[in-house]
Short mmCIF file of C-alpha atoms and ligand atoms in Angstrom, two decimals:
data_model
loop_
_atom_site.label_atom_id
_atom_site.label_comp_id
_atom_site.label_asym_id
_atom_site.label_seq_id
_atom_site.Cartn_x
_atom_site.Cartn_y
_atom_site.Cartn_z
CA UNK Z 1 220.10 284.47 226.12
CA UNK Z 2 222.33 282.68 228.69
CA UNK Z 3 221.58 281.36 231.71
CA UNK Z 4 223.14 282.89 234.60
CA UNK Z 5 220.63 282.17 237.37
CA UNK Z 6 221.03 283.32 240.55
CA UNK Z 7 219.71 280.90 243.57
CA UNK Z 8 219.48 283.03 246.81
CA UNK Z 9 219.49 280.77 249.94
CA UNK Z 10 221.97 277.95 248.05
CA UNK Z 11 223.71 276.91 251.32
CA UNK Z 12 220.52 276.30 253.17
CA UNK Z 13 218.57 272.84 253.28
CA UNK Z 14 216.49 272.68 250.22
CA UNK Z 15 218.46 275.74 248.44
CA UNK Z 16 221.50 273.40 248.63
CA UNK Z 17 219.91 270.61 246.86
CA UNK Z 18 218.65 273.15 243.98
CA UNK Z 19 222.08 274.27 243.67
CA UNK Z 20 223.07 270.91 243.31
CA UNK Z 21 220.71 269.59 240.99
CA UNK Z 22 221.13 272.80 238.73
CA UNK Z 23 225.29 272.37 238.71
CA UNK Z 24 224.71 268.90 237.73
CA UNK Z 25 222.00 268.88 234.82
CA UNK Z 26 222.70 272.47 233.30
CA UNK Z 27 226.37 272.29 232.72
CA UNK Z 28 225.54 275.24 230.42
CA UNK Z 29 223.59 277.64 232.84
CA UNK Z 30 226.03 279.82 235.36
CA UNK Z 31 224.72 279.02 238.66
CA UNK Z 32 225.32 281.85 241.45
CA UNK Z 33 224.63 280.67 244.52
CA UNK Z 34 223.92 283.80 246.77
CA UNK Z 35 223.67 283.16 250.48
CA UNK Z 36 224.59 285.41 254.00
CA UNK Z 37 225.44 282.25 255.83
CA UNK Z 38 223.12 282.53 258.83
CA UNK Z 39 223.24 280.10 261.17
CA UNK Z 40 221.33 277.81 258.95
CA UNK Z 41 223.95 278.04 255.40
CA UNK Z 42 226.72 276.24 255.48
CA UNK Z 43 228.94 275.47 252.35
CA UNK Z 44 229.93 271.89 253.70
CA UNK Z 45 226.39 270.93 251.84
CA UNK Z 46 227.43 271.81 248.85
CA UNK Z 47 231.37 270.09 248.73
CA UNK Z 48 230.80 267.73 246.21
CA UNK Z 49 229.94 270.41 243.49
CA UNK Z 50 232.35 273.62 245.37
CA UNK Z 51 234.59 273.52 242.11
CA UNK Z 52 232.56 272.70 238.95
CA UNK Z 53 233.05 275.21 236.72
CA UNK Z 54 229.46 276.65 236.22
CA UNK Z 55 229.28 277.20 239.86
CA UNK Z 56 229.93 280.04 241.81
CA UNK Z 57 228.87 281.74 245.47
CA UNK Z 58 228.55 284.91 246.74
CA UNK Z 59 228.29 285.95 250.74
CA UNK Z 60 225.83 288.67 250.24
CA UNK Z 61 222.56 289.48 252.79
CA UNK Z 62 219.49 290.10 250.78
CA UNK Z 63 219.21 293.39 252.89
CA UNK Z 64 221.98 294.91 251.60
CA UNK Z 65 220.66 296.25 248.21
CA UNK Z 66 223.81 297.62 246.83
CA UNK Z 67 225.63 294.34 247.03
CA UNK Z 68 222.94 292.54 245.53
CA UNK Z 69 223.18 295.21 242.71
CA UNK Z 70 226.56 294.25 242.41
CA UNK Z 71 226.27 290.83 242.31
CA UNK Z 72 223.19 291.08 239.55
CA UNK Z 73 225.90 293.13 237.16
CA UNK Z 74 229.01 291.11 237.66
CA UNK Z 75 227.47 287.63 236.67
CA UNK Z 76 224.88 289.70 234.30
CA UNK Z 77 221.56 287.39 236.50
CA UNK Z 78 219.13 286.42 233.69
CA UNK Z 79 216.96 284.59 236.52
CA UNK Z 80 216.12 284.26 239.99
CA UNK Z 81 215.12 281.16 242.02
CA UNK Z 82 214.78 282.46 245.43
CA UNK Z 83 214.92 280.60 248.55
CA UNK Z 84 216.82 282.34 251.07
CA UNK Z 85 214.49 282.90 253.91
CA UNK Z 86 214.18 282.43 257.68
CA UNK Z 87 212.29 279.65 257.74
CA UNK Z 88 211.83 278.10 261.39
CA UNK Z 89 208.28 278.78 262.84
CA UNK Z 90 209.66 278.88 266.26
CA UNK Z 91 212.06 281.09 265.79
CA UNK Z 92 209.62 283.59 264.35
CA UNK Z 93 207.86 283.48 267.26
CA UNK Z 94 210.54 284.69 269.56
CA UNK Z 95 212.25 287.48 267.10
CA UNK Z 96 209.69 288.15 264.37
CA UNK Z 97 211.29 291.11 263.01
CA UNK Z 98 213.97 288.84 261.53
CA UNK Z 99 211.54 287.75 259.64
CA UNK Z 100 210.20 290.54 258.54
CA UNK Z 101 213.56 292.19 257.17
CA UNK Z 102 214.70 289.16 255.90
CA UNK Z 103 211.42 287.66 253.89
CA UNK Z 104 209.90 290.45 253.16
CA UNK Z 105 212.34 293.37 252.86
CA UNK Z 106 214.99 291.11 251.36
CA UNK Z 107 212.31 289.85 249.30
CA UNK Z 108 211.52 293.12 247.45
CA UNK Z 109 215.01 294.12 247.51
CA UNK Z 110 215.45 291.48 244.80
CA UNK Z 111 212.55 292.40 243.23
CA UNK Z 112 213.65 295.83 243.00
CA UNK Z 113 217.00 294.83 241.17
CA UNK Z 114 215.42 292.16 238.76
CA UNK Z 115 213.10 294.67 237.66
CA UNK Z 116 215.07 297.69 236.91
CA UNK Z 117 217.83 295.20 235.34
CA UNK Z 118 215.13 293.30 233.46
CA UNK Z 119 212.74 296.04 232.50
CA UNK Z 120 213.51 296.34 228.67
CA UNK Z 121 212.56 292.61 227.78
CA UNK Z 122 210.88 291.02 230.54
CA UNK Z 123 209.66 288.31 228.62
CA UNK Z 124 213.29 287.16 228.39
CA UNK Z 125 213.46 286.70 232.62
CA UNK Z 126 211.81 284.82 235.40
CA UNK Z 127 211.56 285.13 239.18
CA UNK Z 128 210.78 281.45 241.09
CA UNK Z 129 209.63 282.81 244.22
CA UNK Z 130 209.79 279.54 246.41
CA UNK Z 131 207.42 279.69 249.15
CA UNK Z 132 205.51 277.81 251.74
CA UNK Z 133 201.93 275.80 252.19
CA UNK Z 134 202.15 277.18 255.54
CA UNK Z 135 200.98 280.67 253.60
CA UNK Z 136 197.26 278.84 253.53
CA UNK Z 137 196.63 278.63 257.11
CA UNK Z 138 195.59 275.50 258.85
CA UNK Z 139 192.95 272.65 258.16
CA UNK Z 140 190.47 270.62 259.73
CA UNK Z 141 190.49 267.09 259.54
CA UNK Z 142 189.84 267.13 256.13
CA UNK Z 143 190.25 268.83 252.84
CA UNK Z 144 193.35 270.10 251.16
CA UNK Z 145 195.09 273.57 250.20
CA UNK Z 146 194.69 274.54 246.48
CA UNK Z 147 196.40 277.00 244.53
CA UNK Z 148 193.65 279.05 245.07
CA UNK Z 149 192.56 278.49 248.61
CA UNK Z 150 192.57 282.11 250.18
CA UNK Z 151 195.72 283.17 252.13
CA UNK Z 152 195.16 283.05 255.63
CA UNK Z 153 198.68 282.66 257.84
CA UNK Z 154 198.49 282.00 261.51
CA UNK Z 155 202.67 282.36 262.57
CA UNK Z 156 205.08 285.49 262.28
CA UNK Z 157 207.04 283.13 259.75
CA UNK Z 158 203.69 282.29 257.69
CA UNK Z 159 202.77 286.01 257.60
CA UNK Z 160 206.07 286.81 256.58
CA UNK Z 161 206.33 284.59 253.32
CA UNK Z 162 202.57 285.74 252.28
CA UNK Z 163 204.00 288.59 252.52
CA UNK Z 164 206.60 288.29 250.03
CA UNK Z 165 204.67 286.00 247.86
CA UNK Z 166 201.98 289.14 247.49
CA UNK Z 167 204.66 291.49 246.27
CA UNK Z 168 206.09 288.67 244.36
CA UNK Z 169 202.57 289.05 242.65
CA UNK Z 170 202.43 292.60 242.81
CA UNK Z 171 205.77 293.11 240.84
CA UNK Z 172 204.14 290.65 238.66
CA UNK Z 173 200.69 293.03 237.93
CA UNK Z 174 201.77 296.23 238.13
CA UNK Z 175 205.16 295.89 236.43
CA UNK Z 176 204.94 292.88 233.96
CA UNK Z 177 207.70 291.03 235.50
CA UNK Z 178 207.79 287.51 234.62
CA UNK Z 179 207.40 285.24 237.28
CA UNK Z 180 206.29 281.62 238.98
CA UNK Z 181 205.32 280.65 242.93
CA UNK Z 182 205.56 277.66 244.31
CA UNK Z 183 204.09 277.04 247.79
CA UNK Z 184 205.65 273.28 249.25
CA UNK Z 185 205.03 271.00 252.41
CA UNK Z 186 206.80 270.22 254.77
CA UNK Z 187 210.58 268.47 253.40
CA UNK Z 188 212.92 266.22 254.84
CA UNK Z 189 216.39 264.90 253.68
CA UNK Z 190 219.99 265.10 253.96
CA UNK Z 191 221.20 268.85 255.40
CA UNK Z 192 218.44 269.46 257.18
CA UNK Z 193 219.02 271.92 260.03
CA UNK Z 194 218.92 270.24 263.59
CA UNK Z 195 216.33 272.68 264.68
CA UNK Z 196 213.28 271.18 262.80
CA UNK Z 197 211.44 268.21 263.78
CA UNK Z 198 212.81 264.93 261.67
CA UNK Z 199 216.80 265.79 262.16
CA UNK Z 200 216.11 267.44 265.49
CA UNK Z 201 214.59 264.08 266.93
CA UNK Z 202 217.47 261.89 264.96
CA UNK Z 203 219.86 263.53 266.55
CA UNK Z 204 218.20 263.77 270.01
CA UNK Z 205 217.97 259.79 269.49
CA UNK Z 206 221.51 259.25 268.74
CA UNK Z 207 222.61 261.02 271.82
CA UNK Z 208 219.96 259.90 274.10
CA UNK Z 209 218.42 263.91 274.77
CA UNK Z 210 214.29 263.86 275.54
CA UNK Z 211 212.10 264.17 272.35
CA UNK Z 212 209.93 267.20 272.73
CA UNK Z 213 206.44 266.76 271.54
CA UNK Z 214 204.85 269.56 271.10
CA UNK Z 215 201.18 269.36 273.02
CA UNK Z 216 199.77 265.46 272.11
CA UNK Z 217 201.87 265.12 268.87
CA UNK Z 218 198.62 265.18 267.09
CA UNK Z 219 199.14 267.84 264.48
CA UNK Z 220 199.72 266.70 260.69
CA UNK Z 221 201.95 267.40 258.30
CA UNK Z 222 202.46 266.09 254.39
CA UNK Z 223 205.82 265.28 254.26
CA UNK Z 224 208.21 265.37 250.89
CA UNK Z 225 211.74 264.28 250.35
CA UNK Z 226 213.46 267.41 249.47
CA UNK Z 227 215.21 266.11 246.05
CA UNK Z 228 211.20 265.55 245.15
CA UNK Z 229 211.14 269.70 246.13
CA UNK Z 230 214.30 270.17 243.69
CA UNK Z 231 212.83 268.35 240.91
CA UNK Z 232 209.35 270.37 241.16
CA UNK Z 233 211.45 273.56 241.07
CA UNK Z 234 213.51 272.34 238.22
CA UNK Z 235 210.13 271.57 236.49
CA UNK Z 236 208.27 274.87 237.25
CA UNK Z 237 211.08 276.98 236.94
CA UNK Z 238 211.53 275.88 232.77
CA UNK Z 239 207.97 275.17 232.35
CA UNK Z 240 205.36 276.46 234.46
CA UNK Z 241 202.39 279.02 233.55
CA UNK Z 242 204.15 282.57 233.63
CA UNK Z 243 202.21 284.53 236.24
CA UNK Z 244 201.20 281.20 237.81
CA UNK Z 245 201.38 279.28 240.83
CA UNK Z 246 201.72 275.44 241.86
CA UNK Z 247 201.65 273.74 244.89
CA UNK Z 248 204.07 271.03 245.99
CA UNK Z 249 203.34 267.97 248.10
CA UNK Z 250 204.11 264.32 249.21
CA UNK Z 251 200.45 262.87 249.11
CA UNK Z 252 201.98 261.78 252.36
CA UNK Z 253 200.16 263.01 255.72
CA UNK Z 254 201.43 261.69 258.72
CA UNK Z 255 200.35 262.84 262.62
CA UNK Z 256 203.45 264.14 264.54
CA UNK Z 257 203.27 261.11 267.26
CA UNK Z 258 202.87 258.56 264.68
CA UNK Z 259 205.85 260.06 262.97
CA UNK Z 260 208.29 260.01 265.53
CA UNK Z 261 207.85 256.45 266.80
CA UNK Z 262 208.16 255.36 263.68
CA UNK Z 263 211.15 257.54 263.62
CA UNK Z 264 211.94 255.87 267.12
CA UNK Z 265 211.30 251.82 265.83
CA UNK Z 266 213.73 253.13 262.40
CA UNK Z 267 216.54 254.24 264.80
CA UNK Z 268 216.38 251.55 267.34
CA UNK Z 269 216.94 249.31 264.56
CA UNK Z 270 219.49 251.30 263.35
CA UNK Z 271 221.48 251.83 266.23
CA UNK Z 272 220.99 248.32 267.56
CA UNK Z 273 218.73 249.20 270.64
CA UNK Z 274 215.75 246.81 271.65
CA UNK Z 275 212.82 247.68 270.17
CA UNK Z 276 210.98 250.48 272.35
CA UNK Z 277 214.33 252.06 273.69
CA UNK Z 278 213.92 255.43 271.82
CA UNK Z 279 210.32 255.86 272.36
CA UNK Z 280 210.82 256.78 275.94
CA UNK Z 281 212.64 259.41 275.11
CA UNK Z 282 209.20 260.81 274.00
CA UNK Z 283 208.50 264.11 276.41
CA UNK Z 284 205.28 266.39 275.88
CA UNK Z 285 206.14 269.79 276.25
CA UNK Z 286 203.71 272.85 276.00
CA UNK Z 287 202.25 273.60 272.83
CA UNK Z 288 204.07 276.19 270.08
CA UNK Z 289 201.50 279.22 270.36
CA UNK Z 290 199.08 278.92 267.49
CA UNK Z 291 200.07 276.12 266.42
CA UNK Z 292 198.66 275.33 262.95
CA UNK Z 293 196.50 271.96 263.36
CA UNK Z 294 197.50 270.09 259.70
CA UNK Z 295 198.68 270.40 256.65
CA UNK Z 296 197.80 268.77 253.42
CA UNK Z 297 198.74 269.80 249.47
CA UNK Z 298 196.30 268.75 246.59
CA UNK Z 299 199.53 268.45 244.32
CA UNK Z 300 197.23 267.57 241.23
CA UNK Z 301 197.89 271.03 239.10
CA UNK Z 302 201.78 270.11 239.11
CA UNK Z 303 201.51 266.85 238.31
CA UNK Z 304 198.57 267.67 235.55
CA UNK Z 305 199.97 270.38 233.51
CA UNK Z 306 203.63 269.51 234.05
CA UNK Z 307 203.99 265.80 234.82
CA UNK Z 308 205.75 266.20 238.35
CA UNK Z 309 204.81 264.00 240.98
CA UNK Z 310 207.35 262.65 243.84
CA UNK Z 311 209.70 259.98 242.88
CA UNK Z 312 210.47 258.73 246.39
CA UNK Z 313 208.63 256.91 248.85
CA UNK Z 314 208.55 257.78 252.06
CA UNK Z 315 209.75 254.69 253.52
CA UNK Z 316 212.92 255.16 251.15
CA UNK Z 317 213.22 258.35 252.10
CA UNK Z 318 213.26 258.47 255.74
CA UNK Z 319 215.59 255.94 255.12
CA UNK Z 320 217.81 257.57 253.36
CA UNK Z 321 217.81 260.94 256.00
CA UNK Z 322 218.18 258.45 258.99
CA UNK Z 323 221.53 256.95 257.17
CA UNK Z 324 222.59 260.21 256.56
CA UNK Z 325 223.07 261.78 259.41
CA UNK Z 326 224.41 258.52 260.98
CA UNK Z 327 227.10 258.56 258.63
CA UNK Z 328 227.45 262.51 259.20
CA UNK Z 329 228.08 262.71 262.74
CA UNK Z 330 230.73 265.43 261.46
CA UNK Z 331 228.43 267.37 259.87
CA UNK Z 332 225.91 267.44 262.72
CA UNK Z 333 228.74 268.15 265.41
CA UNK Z 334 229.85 271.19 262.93
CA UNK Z 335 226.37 272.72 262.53
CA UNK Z 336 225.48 272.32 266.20
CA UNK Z 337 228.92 273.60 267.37
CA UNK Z 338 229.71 276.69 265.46
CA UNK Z 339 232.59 274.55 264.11
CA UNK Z 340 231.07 275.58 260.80
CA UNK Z 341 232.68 279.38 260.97
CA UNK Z 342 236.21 278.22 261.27
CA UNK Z 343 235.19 276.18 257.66
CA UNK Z 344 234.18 278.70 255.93
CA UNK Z 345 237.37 281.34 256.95
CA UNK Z 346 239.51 278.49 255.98
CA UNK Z 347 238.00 277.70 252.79
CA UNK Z 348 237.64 281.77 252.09
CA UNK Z 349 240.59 283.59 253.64
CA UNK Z 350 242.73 285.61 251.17
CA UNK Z 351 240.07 285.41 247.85
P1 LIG X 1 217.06 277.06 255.67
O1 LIG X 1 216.80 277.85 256.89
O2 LIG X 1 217.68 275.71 255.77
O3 LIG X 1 218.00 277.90 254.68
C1 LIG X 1 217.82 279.27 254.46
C2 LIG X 1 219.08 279.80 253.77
O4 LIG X 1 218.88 281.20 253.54
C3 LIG X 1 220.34 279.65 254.60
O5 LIG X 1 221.40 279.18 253.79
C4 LIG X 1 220.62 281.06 255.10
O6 LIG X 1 222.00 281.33 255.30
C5 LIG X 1 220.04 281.89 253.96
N1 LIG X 1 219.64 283.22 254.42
C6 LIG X 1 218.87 283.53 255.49
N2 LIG X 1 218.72 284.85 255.61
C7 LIG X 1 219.43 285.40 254.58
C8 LIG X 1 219.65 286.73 254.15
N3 LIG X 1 219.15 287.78 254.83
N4 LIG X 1 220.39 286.93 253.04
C9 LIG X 1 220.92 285.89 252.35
N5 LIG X 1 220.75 284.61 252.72
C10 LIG X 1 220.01 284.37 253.82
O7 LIG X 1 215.68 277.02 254.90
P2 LIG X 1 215.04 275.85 254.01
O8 LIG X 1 214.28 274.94 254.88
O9 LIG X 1 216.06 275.32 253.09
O10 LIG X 1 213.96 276.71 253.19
C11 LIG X 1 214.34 277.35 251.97
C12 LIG X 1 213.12 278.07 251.41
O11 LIG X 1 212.08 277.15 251.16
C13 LIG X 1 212.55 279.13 252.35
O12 LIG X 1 212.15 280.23 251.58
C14 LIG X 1 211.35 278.44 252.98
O13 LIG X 1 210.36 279.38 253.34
C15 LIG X 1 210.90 277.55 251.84
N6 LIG X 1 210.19 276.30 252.23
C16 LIG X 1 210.75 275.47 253.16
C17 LIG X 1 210.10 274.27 253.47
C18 LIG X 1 210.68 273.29 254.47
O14 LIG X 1 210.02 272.31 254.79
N7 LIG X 1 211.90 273.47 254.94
C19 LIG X 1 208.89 273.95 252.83
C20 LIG X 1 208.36 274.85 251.90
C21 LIG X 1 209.03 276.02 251.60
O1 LIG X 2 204.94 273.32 255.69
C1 LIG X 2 206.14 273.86 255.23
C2 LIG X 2 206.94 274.39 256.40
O2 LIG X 2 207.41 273.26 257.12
C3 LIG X 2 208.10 275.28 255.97
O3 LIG X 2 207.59 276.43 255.36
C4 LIG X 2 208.95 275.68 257.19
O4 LIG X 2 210.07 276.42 256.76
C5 LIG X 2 209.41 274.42 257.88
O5 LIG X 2 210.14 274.75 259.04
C6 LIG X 2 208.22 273.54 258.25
O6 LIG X 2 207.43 274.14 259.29
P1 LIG X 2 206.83 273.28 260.51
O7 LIG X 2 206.56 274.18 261.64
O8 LIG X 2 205.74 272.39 260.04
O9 LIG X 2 208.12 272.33 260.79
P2 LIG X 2 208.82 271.85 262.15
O10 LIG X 2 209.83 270.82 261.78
O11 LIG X 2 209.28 273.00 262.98
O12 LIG X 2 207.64 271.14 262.91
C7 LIG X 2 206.94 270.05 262.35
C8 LIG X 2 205.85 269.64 263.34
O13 LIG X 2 206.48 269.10 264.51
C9 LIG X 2 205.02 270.80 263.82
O14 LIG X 2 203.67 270.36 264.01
C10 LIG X 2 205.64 271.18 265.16
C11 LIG X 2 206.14 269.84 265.68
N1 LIG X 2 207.35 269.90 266.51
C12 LIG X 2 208.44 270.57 266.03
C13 LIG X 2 209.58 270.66 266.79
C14 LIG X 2 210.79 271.42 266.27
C15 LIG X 2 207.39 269.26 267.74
O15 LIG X 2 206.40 268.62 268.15
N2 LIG X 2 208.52 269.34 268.49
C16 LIG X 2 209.63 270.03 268.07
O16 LIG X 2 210.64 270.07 268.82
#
């Protein structure tokens, strides 16, 4: 059967990167990107690959299930990989019902297509639900999340994607739909929303704006470089356990303070500033409200059964984001300035 898979979330972050990766290495597989263009999607991340010929995107909300229905009969979807999602804790904290509709509503929407479209030979289908270590809860100082440590979310947004990964499951049990989750750490990369900690604190640096650590900057998180997050998807989408989970992680913990002045020495460098310039920028700000204390993946079942592990450091990573968005200054200015929407009824006026 053809490939015609349909990647919800495409214009976002990481889904941008997937679409990418999937344009360029299946020339044979249709990719649909399928995205509402929140404030977080914007085509600009995905120029480079706007006219191959496999590729093709669709400004539909998740919500609305008759579109979706449409969308799932005019390319004839064989597959899902679904990442579209609101996906900023803080955020969830001031407005969780946006979350709600979105992760978990949206969520069975497409699960509600995919199976009555799919029903007569599920065998021949798959739904990559792409999901979130934050789903585990929070650690102490030590031990790691497993693919089977219990579920046990602590922030609107976490609650949200257990949520959806449980009727992921559910659809799974009950109606024999094929399917795969993968629950990732924390990314970081190119395209990366200015709302989240690594491009929210470049581009504080660049333009001289306070750094705002949340409580003493002591939380952890394991850090990946999002191409690493494409390639595990790639990997568990055409070969992982049907019915099956796998976590994703950098084997890379780092503490929030010791993160961003290393951030801080990177940039002054960068930007030519004496050494120590950027970290006074530093400002401690009141804690987020239940704020989880660390995160760490044991990555081992990925890399075991399938052979993924990350191909990046992290020093060549964070290298690579901080040059990025210093030679992007367009791209930040459009994202931050709702330039982005002028873009996009340019680029889509008249079709
Ligand atoms: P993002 O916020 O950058 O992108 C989300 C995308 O989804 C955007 O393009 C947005 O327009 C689209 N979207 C939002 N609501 C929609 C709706 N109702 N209908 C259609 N499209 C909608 O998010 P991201 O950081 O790229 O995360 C992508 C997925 O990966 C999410 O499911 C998230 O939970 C998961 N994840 C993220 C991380 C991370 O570190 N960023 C880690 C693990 C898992
Ligand atoms: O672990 C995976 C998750 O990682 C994803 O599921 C989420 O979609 C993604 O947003 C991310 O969640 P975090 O809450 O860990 O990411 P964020 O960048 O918001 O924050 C990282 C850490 O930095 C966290 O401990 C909070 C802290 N922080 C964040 C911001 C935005 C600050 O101290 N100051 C800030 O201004």
């Amino acid at each position: 059967m053809p490939k015609h898979i349909l990647i919800t979330g495409g214009a976002g972050f990481i889904g941008s990167h997937v679409v990418r990766l999937f344009v360029n290495n299946y020339p044979d597989y249709k990719i649909i990107n399928l995205d509402a263009l929140t404030y977080a999607g914007n085509l600009e991340n995905l120029k480079d690959i706007e006219h191959a010929p496999n590729y093709f995107f669709e400004k539909v909300n998740i919500l609305d299930a008759a579109a979706l229905e449409t969308v799932f009969e005019k390319h004839e979807v064989s597959d899902v990989i679904h990442l579209a999602a609101e996906s900023h804790v803080d955020r969830s904290i001031s407005s969780p019902l946006d979350f709600v509709y979105t992760n978990i509503i949206g969520t069975v929407n497409l699960l509600n297509i995919a199976r009555h479209r799919w029903k007569d030979n599920y065998a021949a289908h798959r739904f990559h639900h792409v999901s979130t270590d934050e789903v585990f809860g929070t650690l102490g100082d030590t031990g790691f999340f497993t693919e089977t440590t219990s579920y046990s979310p602590n922030s609107p947004y976490s609650a949200s994607k257990a949520s959806s990964d449980h009727f992921v499951r559910a659809y799974g049990e009950t109606y024999g739909m094929g399917y795969v989750i993968t629950n990732c750490s924390n990314n970081y990369g190119p395209n990366h929303f200015p709302e989240k900690l690594i491009p929210l604190f470049i581009n504080n640096i660049i333009n001289n704006k306070p750094l705002p650590v949340y409580g003493k900057g002591e939380n952890t998180r394991d850090w990946l470089f999002v191409i690493d997050h494409a390639r595990a998807i790639d990997t568990v989408f055409h070969h992982g356990k049907n019915h099956d989970s796998y976590n994703v992680g950098g084997f890379n913990e780092w503490k929030n303070l010791d993160l961003v002045k290393l951030l801080c020495q990177l940039m002054d460098d960068r930007l030519g500033r004496a050494p120590g310039t950027s970290e006074q920028l530093i400002n401690y700000v009141t804690d987020r409200p239940g704020h989880d204390l660390r995160y760490a993946i044991d990555a081992s079942k990925i890399n075991r059964e399938l052979g993924w592990s990350p191909s990046v450091t992290f020093e060549e990573g964070l290298g690579r984001t901080i040059d990025w968005y210093l030679q992007n200054t367009e791209w930040l200015q459009h994202v931050t300035s709702g330039d982005y929407q002028k873009y996009y009824e340019g680029l889509y006026a008249g079709r």
